[in-house]
XYZ file of C-alpha atoms in Angstrom:
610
model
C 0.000 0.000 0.000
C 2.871 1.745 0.438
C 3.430 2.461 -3.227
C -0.398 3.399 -3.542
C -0.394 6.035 -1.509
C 3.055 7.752 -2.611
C 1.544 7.813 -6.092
C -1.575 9.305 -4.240
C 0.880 12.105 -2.564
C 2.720 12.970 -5.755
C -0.519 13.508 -7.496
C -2.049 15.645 -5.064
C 0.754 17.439 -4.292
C 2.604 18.114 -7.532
C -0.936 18.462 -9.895
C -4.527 17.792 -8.700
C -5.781 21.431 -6.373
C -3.776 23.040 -9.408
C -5.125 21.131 -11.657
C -8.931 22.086 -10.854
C -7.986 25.941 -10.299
C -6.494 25.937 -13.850
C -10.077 24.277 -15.469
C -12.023 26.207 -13.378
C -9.865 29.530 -14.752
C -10.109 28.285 -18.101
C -6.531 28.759 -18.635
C -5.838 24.792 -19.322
C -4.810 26.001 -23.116
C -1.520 23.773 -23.931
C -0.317 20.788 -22.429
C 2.807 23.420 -20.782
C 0.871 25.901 -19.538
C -1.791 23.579 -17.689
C 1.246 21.415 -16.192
C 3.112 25.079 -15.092
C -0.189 26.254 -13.437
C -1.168 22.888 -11.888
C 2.197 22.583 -10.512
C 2.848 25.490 -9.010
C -0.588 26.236 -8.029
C -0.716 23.128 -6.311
C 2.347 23.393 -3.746
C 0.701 26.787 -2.625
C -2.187 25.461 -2.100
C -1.241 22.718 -0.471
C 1.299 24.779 1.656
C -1.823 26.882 3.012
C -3.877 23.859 3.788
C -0.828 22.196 6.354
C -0.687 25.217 7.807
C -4.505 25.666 8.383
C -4.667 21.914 9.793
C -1.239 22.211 11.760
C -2.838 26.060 13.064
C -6.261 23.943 13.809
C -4.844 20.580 15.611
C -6.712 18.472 12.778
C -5.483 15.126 12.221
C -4.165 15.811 9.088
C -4.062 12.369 6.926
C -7.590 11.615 7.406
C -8.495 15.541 6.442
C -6.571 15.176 3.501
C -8.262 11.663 2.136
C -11.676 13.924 2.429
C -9.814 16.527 0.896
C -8.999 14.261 -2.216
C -12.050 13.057 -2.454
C -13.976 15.899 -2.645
C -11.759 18.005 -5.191
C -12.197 13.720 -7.323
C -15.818 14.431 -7.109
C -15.013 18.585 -8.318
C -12.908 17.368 -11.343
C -15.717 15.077 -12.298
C -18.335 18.087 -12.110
C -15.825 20.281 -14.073
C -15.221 17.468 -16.839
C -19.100 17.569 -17.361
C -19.703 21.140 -16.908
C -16.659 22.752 -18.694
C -14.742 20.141 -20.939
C -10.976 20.786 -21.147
C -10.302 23.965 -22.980
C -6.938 22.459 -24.723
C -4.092 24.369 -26.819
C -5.367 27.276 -29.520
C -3.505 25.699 -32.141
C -1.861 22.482 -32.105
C 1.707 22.116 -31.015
C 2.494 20.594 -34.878
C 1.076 24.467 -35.893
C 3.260 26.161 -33.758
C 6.475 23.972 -34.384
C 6.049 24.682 -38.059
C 5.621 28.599 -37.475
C 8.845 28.887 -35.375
C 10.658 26.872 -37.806
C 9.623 28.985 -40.911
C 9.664 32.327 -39.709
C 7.078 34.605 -41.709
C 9.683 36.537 -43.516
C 11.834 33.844 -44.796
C 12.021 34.117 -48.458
C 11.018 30.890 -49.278
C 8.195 30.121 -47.490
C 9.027 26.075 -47.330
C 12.283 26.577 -45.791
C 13.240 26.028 -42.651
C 15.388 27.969 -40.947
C 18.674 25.604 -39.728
C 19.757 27.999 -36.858
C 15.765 27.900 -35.083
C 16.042 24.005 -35.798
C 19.243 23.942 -33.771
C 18.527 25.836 -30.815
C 14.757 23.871 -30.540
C 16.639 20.361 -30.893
C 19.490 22.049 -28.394
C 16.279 22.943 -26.223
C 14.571 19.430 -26.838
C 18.052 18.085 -25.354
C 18.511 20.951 -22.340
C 15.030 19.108 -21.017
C 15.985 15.764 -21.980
C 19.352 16.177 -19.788
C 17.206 17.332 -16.893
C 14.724 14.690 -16.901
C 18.020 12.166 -16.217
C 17.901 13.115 -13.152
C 14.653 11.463 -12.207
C 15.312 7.966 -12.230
C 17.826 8.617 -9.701
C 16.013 11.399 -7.274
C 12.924 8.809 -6.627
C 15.319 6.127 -5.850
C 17.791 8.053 -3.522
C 17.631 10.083 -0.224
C 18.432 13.370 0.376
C 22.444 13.887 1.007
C 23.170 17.777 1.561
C 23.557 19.097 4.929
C 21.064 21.944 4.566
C 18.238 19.247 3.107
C 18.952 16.930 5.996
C 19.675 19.356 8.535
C 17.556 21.772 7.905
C 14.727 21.541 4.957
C 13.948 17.818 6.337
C 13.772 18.218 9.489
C 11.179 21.078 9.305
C 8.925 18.522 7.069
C 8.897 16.195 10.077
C 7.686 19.200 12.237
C 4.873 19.718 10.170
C 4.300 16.178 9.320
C 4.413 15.932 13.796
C 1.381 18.780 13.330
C 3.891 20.859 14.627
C 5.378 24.599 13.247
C 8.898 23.989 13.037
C 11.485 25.662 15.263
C 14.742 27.205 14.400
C 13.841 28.083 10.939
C 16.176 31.155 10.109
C 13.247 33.046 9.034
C 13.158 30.849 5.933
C 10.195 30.495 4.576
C 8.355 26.920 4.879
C 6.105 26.344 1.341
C 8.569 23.159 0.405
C 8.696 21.565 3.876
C 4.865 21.909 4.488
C 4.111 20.281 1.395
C 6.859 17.348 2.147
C 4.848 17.352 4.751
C 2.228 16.542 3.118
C 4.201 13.584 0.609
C 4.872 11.951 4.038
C 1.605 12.600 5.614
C 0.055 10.560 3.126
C 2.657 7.974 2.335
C 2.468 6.975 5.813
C 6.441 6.810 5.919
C 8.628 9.907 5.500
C 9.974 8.328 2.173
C 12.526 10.809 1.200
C 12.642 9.593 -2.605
C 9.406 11.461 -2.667
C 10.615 15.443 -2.381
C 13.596 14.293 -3.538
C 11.910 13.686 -6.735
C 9.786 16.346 -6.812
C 12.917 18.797 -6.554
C 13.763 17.846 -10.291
C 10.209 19.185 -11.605
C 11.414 22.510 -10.642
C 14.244 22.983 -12.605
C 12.086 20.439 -15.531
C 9.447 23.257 -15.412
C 11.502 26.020 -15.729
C 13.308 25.107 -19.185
C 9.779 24.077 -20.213
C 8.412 27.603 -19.487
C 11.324 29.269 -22.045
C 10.582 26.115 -24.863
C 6.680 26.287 -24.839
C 6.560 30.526 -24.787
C 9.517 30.680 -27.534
C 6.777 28.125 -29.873
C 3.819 30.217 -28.738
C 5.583 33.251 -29.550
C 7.885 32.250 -32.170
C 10.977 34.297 -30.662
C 14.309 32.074 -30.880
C 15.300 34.187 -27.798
C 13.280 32.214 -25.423
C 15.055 28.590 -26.782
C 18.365 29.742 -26.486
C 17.196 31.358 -22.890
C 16.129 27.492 -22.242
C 19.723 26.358 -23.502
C 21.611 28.967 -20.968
C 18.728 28.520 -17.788
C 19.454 24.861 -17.750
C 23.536 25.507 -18.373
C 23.108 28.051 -15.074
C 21.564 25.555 -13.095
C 23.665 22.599 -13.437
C 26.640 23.988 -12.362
C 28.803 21.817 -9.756
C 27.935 18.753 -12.417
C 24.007 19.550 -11.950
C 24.593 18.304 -8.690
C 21.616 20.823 -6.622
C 18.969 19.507 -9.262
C 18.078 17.011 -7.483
C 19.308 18.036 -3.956
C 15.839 19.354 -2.118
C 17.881 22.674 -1.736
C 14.992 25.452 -2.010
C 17.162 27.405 -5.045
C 16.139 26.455 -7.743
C 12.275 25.529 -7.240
C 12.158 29.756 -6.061
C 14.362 30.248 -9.722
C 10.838 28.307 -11.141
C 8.601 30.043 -9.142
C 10.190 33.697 -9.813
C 10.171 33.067 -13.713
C 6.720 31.518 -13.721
C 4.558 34.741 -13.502
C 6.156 36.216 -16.466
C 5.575 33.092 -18.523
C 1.759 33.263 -17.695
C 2.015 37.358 -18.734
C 3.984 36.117 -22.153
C 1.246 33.820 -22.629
C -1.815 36.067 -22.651
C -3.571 36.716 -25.736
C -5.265 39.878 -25.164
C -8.629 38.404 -26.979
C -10.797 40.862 -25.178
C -11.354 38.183 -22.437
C -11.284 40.388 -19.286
C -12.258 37.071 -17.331
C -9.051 35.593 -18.739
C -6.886 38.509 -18.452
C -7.539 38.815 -14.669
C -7.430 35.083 -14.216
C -3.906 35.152 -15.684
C -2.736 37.883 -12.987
C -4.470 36.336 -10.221
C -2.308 33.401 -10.928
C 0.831 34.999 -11.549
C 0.139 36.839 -8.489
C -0.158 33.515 -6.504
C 3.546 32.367 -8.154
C 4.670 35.322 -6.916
C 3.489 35.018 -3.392
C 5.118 31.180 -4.106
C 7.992 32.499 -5.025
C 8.916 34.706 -1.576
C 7.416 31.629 0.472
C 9.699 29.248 -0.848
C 13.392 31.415 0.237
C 13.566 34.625 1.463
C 15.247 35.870 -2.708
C 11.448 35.852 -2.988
C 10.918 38.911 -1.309
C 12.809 40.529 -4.197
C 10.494 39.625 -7.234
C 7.306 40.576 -4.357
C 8.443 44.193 -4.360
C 9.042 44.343 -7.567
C 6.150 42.818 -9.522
C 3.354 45.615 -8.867
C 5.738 47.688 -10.614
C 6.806 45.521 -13.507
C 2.730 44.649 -13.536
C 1.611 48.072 -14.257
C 4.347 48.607 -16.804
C 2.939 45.523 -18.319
C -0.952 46.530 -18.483
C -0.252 49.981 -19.818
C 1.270 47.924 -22.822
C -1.407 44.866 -23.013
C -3.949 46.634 -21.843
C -4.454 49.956 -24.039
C -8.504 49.889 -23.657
C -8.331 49.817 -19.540
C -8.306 53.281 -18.403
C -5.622 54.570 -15.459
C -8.640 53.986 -12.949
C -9.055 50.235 -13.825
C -5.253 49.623 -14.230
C -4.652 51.124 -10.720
C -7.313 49.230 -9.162
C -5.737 45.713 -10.314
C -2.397 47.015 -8.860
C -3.678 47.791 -5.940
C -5.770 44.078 -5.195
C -2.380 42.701 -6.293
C -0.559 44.397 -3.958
C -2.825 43.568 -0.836
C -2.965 39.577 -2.015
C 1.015 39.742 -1.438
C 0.641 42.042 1.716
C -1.794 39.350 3.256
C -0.207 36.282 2.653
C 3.002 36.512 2.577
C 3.648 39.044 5.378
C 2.171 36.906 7.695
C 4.780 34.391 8.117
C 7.833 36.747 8.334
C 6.051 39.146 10.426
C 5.399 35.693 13.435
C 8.894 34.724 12.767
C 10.300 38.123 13.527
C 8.765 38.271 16.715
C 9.964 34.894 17.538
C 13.487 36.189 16.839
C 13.142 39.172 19.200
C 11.515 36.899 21.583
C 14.645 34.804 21.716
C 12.253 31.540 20.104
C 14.471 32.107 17.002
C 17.607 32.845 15.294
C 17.958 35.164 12.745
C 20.716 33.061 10.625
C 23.775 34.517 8.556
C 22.349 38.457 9.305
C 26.120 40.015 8.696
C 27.861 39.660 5.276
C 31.111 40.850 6.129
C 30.733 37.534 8.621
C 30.140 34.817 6.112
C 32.785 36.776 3.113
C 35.564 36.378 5.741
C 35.964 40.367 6.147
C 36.492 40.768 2.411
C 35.855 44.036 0.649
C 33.247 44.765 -2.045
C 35.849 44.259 -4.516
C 37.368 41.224 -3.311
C 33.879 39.511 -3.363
C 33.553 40.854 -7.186
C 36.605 39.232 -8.274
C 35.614 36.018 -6.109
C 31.974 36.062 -7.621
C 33.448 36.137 -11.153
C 36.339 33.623 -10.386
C 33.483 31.438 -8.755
C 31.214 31.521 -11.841
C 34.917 31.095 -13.825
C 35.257 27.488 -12.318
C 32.003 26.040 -13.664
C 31.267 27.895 -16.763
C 34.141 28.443 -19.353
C 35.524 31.638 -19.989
C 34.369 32.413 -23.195
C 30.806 31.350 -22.517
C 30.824 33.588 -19.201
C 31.953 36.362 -21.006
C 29.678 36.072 -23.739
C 26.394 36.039 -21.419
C 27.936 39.064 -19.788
C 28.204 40.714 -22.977
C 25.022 39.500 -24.031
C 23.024 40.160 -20.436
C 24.979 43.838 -21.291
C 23.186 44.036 -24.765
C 19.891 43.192 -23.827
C 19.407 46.343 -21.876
C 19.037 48.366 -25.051
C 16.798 46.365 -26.423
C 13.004 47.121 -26.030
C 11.947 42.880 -25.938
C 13.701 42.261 -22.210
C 15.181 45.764 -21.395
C 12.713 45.965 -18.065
C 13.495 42.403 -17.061
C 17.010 43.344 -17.263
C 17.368 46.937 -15.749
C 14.719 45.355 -13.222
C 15.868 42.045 -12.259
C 18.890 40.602 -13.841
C 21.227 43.490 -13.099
C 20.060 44.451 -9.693
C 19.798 40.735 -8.325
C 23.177 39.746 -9.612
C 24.780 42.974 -8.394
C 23.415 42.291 -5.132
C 24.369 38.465 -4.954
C 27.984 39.647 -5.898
C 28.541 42.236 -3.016
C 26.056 40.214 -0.123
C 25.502 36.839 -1.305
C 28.353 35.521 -3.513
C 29.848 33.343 -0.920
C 27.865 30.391 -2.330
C 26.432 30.608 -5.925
C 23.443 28.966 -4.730
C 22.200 32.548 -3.752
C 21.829 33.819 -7.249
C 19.545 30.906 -8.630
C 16.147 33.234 -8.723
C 17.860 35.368 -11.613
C 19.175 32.170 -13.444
C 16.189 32.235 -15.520
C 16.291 35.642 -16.336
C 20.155 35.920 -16.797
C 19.732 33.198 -19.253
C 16.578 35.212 -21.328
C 18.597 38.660 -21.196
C 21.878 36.778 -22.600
C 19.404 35.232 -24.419
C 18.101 38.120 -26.255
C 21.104 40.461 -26.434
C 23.044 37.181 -28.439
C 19.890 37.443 -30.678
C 19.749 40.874 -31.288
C 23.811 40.955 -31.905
C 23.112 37.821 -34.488
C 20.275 39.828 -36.354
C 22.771 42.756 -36.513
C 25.607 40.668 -38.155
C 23.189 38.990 -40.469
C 22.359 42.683 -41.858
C 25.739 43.281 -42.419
C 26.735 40.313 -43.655
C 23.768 40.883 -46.331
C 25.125 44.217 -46.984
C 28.821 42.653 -48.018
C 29.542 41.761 -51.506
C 29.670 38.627 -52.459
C 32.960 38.268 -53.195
C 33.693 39.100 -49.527
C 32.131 36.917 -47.789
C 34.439 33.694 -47.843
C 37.037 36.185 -46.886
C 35.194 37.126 -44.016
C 33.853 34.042 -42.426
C 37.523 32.751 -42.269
C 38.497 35.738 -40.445
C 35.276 35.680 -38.338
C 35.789 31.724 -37.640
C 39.688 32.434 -36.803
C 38.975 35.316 -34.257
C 36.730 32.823 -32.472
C 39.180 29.938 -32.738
C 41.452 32.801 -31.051
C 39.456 33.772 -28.530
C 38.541 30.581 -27.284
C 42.504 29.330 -27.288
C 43.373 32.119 -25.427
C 40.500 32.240 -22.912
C 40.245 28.553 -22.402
C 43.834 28.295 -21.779
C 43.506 29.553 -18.327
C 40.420 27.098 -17.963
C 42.871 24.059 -18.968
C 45.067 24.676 -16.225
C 42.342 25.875 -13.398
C 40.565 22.159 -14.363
C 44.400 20.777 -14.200
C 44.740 22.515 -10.806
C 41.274 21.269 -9.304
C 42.084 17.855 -10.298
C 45.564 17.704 -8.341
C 43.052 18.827 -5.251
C 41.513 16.220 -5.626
C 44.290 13.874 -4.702
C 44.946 11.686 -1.835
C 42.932 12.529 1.839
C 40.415 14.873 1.689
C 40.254 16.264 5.134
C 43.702 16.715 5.524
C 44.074 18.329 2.074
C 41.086 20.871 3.341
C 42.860 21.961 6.508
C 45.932 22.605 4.492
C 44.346 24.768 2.202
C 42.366 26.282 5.282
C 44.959 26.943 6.773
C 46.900 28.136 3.929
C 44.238 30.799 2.731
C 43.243 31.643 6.819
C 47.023 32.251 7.878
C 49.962 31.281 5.150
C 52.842 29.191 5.734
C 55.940 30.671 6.749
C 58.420 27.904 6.394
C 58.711 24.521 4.887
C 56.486 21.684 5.984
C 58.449 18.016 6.615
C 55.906 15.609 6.066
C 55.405 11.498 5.290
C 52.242 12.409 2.948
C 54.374 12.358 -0.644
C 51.003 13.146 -2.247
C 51.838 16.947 -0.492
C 54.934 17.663 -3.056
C 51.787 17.530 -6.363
C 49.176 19.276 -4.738
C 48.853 22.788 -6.475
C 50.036 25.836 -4.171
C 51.103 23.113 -1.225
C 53.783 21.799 -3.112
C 56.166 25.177 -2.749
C 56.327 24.339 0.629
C 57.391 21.144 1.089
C 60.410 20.392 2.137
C 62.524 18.006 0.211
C 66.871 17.851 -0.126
C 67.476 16.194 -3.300
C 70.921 16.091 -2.155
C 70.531 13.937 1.358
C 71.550 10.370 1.857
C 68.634 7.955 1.390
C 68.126 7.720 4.856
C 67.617 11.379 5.323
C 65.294 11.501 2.080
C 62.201 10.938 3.682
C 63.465 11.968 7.026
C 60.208 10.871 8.930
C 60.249 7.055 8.608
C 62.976 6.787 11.391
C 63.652 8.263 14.355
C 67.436 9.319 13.827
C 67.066 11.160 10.655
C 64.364 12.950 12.133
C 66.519 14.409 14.793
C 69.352 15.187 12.621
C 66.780 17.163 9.961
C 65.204 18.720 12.370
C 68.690 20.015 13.761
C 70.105 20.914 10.985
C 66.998 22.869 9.280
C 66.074 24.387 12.249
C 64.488 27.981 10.937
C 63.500 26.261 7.798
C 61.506 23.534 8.842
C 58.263 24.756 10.410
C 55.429 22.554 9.890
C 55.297 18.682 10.291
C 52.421 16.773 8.661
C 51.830 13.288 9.356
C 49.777 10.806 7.967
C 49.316 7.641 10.442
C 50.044 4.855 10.895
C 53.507 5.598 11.535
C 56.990 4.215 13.345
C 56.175 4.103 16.774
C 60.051 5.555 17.709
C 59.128 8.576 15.311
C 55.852 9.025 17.079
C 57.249 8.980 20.307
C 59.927 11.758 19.845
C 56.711 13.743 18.296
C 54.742 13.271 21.191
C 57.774 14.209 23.567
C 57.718 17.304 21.890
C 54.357 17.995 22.251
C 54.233 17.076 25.876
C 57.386 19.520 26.235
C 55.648 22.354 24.441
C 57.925 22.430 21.272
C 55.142 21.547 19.104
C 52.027 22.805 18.404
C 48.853 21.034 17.550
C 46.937 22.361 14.971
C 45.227 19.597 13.952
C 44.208 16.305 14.925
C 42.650 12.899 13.590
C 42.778 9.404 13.998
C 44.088 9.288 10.144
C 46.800 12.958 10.420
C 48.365 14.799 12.205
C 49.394 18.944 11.832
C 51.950 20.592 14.050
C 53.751 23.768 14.456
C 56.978 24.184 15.317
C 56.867 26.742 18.352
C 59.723 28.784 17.147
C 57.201 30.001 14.626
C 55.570 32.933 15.379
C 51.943 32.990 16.378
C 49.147 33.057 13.573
């Protein structure tokens, strides 16, 4: 039964109350747009009803089976009442359109570059959807989903509100909550799962509006989105971490305003903000980046209604503006404003409140260069560069010059000075980073194609070998760097991990100021270590490696006195050689800085003090 019911629990959490709002709303045109809608719909909904049952004492499994049943018995009223609405055109239509753009001059031709980026699009979601297989059959392996994220889902799941939250926000553990409530077990494979629709959604969103819209911009922005968020390997797409499902949530209610065919339908119309309202108050209930796009959206809404909406007078405009505004005053305030008082009331802890804390005292510019050398490591050069330029671009361009001024610029430049001591931080603007590089690549390959047209004939051989051997150039010469950073992070890689961490701890904390004698020959080929190992290619072969008996030790020791500062020592070793280390520990020459049953770190005490 156990199976049973976790198919149950996916279903209503991940589709079914969104499911019915979207029919009811009759915006269930296109098999992407009902899926977006029923998703996200559905984990705010379902968020607000563990927190009514929780606030209420209800037992909450046997609420939720009558819950179930009664929106099975709505979807059956709705299939009679109001049959699926279904896509405007088929998807076969709208393939076809984007493929054969309207001002191609031959009309049956179809344009090789839009069939590229929708096959490199088809594969950007195919690549994602790997991860599934794996996320239902695996647990949940990150400190902050076990530590932190889980362990607030078995609060809830307890019927209790969980404690020591950091202010963050609780819309993915409540509905966990609810994917063990009615599993019976807290299965972790379920969220674990469900994390991977997030980041699924997301490139869907970009494919399915570039095909509604025919705008190549939006398929490339699905190509960079999905390169953004599989940095580290793609290894937070399936992690439960709450980054990337706010990244889905914060890009959703712009999809739903791309979508909108301004028909006349005022139903529709306000249907379609009332829902991206509701991904909006999803978005700031999911992580606190949320708060961002909740400040922002009246702004960017009213923009957008004095463009779609020409025959709504100021009046009407200001009105919509205004309910919006007091749907994300009332529910999302709420939960910030109790855990705030907690905090002052000593219930809580406010987390990581000082920057200057977590960046290690560095300066504005320091955490620049870091952001950028960060971003450096996982992305290649040339391809960082050339969203920068084309993020850059795309703010002189009237198609995403508001999403960029608004959101893409202003986010990142905040995650680089506050945030950018984990890259985690920036994932709400990886959508939108992705449709402003996105759009200013477009616009810069619409430019060259006019010149290029404007060229004679003759020159344009000569020109795409020059154009194809500045690129070859560019890329040697940026990627060299790369070659060598990947060389470098391999070597780091080598031997024991821990100890190799505390060296490079210690290393970036304090320095080394003279050589280290050590037993761990893996030390001499680890990048920026290896300088200060000591090593006479001249000694005896006793004396080579000095540490493996107890005379040579002395004798270095003596002799290099001033030199010789650090000893590292991987265990097991000679007992005789351990006991003339642990005499001088017991007499005070030497300095433990660090300690396991596998190593050993000391400090010669003629050093000077860190």
């Amino acid at each position: 039964m156990t199976l049973l019911w976790s198919l149950i629990a996916l279903v209503q959490v991940a589709f079914l109350p969104g499911y019915l709002i979207a029919r009811w709303l009759r915006l269930d045109d296109g098999l992407a747009k009902t899926w977006t809608i029923s998703f996200g719909l559905s984990l705010i909904a379902n968020y607000h009803v563990t927190l009514l049952l929780n606030l209420l004492g209800l037992q909450a499994r046997t609420w939720l089976c009558a819950l179930i049943a009664i929106e099975i018995l709505a979807l059956f009223r709705l299939q009679q009442s109001r049959p699926a609405r279904g896509p405007a055109e088929p998807a076969a239509v709208r393939v076809t359109r984007f493929l054969i753009p309207s001002k191609a001059a031959d009309p049956h031709a179809v344009s090789g570059g839009r069939l590229l980026l929708l096959l490199l699009g088809i594969a950007s979601l195919a690549w994602i959807a790997m991860f599934l297989p794996a996320a239902f059959t695996s647990i949940f392996e990150g400190y902050d989903a076990l530590v932190s994220w889980n362990r607030w889902a078995l609060d809830w799941t307890n019927g209790q509100l969980p404690v020591w939250t950091l202010r963050y926000p609780q819309l993915l553990p409540a509905n966990w909550a609810m994917l063990y409530t009615l599993a019976g077990v807290p299965l972790q494979f379920l969220p674990k799962g469900l994390s991977v629709l997030f980041p699924l959604t997301t490139v869907g969103m970009f494919i399915d509006a570039g095909l509604r819209r025919s705008r190549p911009e939006y398929l490339l922005a699905a190509v960079l989105t999905a390169a953004l968020m599989s940095f580290s390997n793609g290894r937070y797409i399936a992690s439960g971490y709450a980054d990337l499902p706010v990244a889905f949530f914060a890009l959703a209610p712009f999809y739903l305003l791309a979508s909108w065919n301004d028909d006349g339908d005022r139903a529709r119309g306000r249907a379609t903000i009332a829902v991206a309202t509701a991904f909006v108050i999803g978005c700031a209930l999911t992580k606190q980046a949320g708060l961002y796009l909740a400040l922002l959206f009246p702004f960017l809404l009213y923009a957008f209604l004095h463009k779609h909406m020409p025959t709504a007078n100021s009046a009407e405009r200001l009105r919509i503006i205004a309910g919006v505004t007091a749907a994300l005053l009332l529910l999302i305030a709420p939960w910030y404003l109790f855990k705030q008082i907690q905090v002052i009331q000593g219930f809580d802890v406010p987390g990581n409140a000082s920057s200057s804390g977590v960046h290690r005292g560095r300066s504005f510019p320091e955490r620049a260069v870091r952001a950028w050398k960060i971003w450096e490591l996982h992305l290649s050069s040339p391809l960082l560069w050339s969203v920068a330029l084309g993020v850059a671009l795309s703010a002189f361009t009237r198609r995403t010059a508001a999403i960029t001024v608004a959101i893409t610029l202003p986010f990142t430049l905040i995650w680089v000075l506050l945030f950018s001591y984990d890259q985690r931080n920036l994932a709400l603007a990886f959508p939108f980073i992705g449709l402003s590089a996105a759009t200013g690549a477009v616009v810069a390959g619409d430019w060259l194609r006019a010149q290029w047209q404007r060229w004679p004939r003759a020159a344009h051989r000569g020109g795409a070998a020059a154009l194809l051997a500045a690129i070859v150039l560019t890329f040697g010469v940026m990627e060299s760097g790369r070659i060598a950073a990947l060389h470098d992070r391999a070597l780091r890689d080598l031997g024991n991990d821990e100890i190799n961490a505390f060296l490079y701890s210690y290393l970036e904390r304090h320095g080394f100021e003279g050589r280290i004698l050590t037993n761990y020959r893996l030390l001499s080929s680890l990048p920026d270590l290896a300088e200060y190992v000591y090593l006479d290619r001249d000694a005896a072969a006793s004396e080579f490696w000095p540490l493996r008996n107890p005379d040579s030790l002395k004798s270095v020791l003596k002799r290099e006195r001033g030199n010789i500062r650090y000893i590292v020592v991987l265990k097991p070793m000679e007992f005789p050689v351990m006991a003339i280390l642990h005499d001088g520990m017991r007499k005070g020459e030497l300095q433990v800085l660090y300690r396991t049953r596998r190593a050993l770190v000391l400090r010669l005490r003629n050093t000077p003090e860190p």
